[in-house]
Tab-separated table of C-alpha atoms in Angstrom:
chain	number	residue	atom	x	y	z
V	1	UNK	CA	82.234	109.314	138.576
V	2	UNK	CA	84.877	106.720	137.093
V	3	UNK	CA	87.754	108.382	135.520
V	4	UNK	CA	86.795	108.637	132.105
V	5	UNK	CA	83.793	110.639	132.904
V	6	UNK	CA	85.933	112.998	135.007
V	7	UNK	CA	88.650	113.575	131.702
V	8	UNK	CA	85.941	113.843	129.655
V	9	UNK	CA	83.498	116.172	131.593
V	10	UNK	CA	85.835	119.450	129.976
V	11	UNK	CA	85.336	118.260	126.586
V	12	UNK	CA	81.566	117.609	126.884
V	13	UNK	CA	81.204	121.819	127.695
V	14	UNK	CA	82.424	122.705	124.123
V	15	UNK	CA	80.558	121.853	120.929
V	16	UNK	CA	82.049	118.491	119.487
V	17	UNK	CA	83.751	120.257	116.558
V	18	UNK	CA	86.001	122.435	118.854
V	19	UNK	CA	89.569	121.501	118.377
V	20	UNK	CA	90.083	121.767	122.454
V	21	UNK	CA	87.019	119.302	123.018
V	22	UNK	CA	88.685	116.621	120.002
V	23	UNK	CA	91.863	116.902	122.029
V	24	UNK	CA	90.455	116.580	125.262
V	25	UNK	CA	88.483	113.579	124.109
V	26	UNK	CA	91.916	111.900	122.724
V	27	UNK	CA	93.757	112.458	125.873
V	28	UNK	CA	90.981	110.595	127.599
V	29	UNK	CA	91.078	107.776	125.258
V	30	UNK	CA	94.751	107.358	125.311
V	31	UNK	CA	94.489	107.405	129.005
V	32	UNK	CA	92.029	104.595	128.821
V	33	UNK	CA	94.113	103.018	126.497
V	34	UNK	CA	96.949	102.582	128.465
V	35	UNK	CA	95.491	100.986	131.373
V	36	UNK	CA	93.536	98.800	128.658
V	37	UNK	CA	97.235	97.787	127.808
V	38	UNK	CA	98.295	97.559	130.915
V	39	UNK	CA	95.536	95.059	132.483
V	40	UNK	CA	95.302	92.959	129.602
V	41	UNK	CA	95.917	89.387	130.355
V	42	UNK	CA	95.178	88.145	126.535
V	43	UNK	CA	98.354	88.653	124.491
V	44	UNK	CA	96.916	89.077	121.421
V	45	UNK	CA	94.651	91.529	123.118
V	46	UNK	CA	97.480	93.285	124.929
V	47	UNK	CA	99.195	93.223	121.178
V	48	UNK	CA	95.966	94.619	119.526
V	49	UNK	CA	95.359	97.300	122.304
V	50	UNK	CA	99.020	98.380	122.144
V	51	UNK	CA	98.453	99.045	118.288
V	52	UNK	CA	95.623	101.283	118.726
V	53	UNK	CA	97.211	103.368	121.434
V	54	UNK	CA	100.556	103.777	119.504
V	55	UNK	CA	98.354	105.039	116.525
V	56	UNK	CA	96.177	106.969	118.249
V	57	UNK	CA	99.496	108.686	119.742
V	58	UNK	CA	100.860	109.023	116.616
V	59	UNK	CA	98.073	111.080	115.196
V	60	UNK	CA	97.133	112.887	118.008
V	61	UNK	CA	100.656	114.391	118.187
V	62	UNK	CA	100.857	114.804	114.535
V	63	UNK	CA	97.773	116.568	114.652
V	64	UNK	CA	98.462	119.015	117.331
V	65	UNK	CA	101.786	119.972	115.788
V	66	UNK	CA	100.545	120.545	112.552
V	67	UNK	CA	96.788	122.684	113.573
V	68	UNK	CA	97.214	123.522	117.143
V	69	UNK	CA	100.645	124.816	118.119
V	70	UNK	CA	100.401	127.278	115.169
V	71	UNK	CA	97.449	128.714	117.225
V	72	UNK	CA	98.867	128.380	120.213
V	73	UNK	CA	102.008	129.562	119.838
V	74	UNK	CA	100.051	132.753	119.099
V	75	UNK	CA	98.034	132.340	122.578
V	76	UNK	CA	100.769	131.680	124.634
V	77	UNK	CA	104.206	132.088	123.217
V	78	UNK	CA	106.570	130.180	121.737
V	79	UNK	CA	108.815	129.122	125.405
V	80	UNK	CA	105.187	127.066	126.231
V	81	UNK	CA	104.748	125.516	122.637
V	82	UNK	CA	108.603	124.688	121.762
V	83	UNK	CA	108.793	122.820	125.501
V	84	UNK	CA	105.141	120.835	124.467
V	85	UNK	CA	106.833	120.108	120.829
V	86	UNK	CA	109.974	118.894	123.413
V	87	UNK	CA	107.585	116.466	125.424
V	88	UNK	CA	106.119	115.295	122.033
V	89	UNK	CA	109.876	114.431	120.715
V	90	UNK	CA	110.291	112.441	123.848
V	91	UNK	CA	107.563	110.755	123.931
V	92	UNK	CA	108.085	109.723	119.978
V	93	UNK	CA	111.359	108.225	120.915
V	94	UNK	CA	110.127	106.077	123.626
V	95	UNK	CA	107.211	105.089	121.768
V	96	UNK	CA	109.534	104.300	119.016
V	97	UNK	CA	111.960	102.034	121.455
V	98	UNK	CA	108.817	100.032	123.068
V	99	UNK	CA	107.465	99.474	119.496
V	100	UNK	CA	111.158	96.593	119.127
V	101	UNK	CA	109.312	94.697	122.120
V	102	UNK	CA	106.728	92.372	122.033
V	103	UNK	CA	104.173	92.556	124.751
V	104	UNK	CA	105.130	89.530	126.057
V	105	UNK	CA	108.877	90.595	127.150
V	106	UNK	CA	109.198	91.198	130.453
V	107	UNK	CA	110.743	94.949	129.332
V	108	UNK	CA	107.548	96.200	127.844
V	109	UNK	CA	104.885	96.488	130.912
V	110	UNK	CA	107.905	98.806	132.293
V	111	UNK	CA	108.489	100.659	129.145
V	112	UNK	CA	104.981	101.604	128.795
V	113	UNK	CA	104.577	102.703	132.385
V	114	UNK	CA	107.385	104.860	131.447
V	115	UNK	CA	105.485	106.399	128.634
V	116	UNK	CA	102.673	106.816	130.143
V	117	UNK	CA	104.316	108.688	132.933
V	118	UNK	CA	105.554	110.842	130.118
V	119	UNK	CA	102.647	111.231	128.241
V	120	UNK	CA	100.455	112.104	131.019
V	121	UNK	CA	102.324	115.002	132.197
V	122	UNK	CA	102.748	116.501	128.840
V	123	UNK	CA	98.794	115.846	128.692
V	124	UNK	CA	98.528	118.297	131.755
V	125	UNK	CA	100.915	120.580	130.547
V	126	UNK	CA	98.737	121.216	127.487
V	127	UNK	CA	95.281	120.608	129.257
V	128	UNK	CA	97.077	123.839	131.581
V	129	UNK	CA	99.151	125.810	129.771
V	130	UNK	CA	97.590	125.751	126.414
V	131	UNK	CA	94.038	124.581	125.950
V	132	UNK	CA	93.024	127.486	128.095
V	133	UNK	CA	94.789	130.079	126.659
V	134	UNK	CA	93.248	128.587	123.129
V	135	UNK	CA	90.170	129.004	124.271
V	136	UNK	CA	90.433	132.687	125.350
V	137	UNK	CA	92.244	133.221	122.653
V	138	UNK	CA	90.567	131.899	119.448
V	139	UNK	CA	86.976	132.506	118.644
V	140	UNK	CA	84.778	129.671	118.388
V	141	UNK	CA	84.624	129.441	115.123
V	142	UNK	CA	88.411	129.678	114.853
V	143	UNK	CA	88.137	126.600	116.606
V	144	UNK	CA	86.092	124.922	115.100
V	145	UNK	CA	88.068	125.426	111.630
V	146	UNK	CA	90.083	124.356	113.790
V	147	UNK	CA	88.815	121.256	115.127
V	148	UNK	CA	87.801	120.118	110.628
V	149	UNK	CA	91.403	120.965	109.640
V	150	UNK	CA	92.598	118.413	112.848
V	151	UNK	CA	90.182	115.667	111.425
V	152	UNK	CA	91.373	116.272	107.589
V	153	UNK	CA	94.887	116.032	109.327
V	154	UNK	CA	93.794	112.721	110.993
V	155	UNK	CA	93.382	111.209	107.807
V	156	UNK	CA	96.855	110.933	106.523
V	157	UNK	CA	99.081	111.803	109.781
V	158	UNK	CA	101.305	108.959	110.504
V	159	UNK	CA	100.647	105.758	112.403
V	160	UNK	CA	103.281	104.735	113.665
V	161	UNK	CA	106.194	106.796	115.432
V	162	UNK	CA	108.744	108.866	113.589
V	163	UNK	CA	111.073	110.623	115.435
V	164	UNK	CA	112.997	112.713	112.705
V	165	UNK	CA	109.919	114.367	111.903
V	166	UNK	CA	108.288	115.319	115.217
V	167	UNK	CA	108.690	118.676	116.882
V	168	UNK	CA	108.783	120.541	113.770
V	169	UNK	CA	104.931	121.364	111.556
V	170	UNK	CA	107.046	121.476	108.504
V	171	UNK	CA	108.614	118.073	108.364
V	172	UNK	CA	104.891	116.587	109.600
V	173	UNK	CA	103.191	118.420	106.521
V	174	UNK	CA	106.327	117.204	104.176
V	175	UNK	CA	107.083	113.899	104.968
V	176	UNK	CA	103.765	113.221	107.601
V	177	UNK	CA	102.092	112.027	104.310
V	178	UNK	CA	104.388	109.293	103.034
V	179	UNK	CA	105.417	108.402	106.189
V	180	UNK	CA	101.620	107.588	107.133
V	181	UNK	CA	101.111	105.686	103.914
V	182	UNK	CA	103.762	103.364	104.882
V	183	UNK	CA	102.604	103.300	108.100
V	184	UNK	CA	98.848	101.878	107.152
V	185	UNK	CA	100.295	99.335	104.823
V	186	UNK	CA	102.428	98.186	107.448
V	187	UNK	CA	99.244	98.179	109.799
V	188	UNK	CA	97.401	96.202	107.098
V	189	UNK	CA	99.730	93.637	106.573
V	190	UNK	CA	99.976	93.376	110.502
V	191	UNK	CA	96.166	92.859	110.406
V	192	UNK	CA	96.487	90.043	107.721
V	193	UNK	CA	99.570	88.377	109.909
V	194	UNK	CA	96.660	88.089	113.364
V	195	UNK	CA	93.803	86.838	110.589
């Protein structure tokens, strides 16, 4: 079993709508993401790659602060959820710092294996800590809400790092918005630069 089987295997045991399963299917995609990154040999690849993992990051933390630690802060306190919100603020700075490098400086390969050092230990945290206690303690269908308010979220949560608004549900539901429509028009006109 390779190891995006094995990281997805707990998310395949819930229905797909569950918010758990969504974020368990994320952290295996950003894991596969940054070796993706990482063993690229194409730099325009390598470039494209990094800009899907450093949105899908963006999101996925958006997301969780803004449907999940609500919930969870219920499930397992606020000591566990204020330390994940911690990671999250961490890892929004360094993604912030790699995003000045281009993929061909000798600094970035580093920088991201820094990152991902980061991100996959706050990745276990959660997967430990919190998902479980989630699932005890929310109902399936209260998951499932959910898991459709965490995909509306998706829609307009930022692209692109933003460390003053990170940590905090409040700032992502006030300025997530704008801050994500300048983030996909500074995607787009990325997109038209590599055309």
């Amino acid at each position: 079993m390779n190891h995006a089987t094995e990281d997805r295997a707990p998310a395949d045991r819930l229905p797909d709508d569950d918010v758990i399963a969504i974020l368990l299917e994320q952290h295996a995609r950003v894991r596969e993401l940054f070796g993706a990154v990482l063993g690229a040999e194409d730099e325009t690849d390598k470039r494209r790659l990094f800009h899907e993992l450093r949105a899908t990051l963006a999101v996925h933390e958006a997301g969780e602060e803004m449907v999940l630690r609500r919930a969870s802060c219920k499930c397992v306190g606020s000591d566990v959820t204020e330390a994940r919100n911690e990671e999250e603020e961490h890892i929004t700075r360094a993604l912030a710092d790699l995003e000045v490098f281009d993929v061909s400086r000798l600094e970035f390969d580093p920088a991201l294996r820094r990152l991902e050092r980061m991100v996959s230990h706050h990745a276990e945290m959660e997967e430990r800590e919190e998902f479980p206690q989630v699932l005890e303690g929310c109902t399936p269908e209260q998951r499932r809400h959910m898991g459709h308010r965490l995909r509306t979220v998706e829609k307009f949560a930022p692209t692109r790092p933003h460390p003053g608004v990170v940590g905090s549900a409040a700032s992502q539901w006030m300025i997530g918005p704008f801050a994500s429509l300048l983030d996909r028009v500074k995607d787009a006109m990325e997109g038209l630069g590599r055309a």
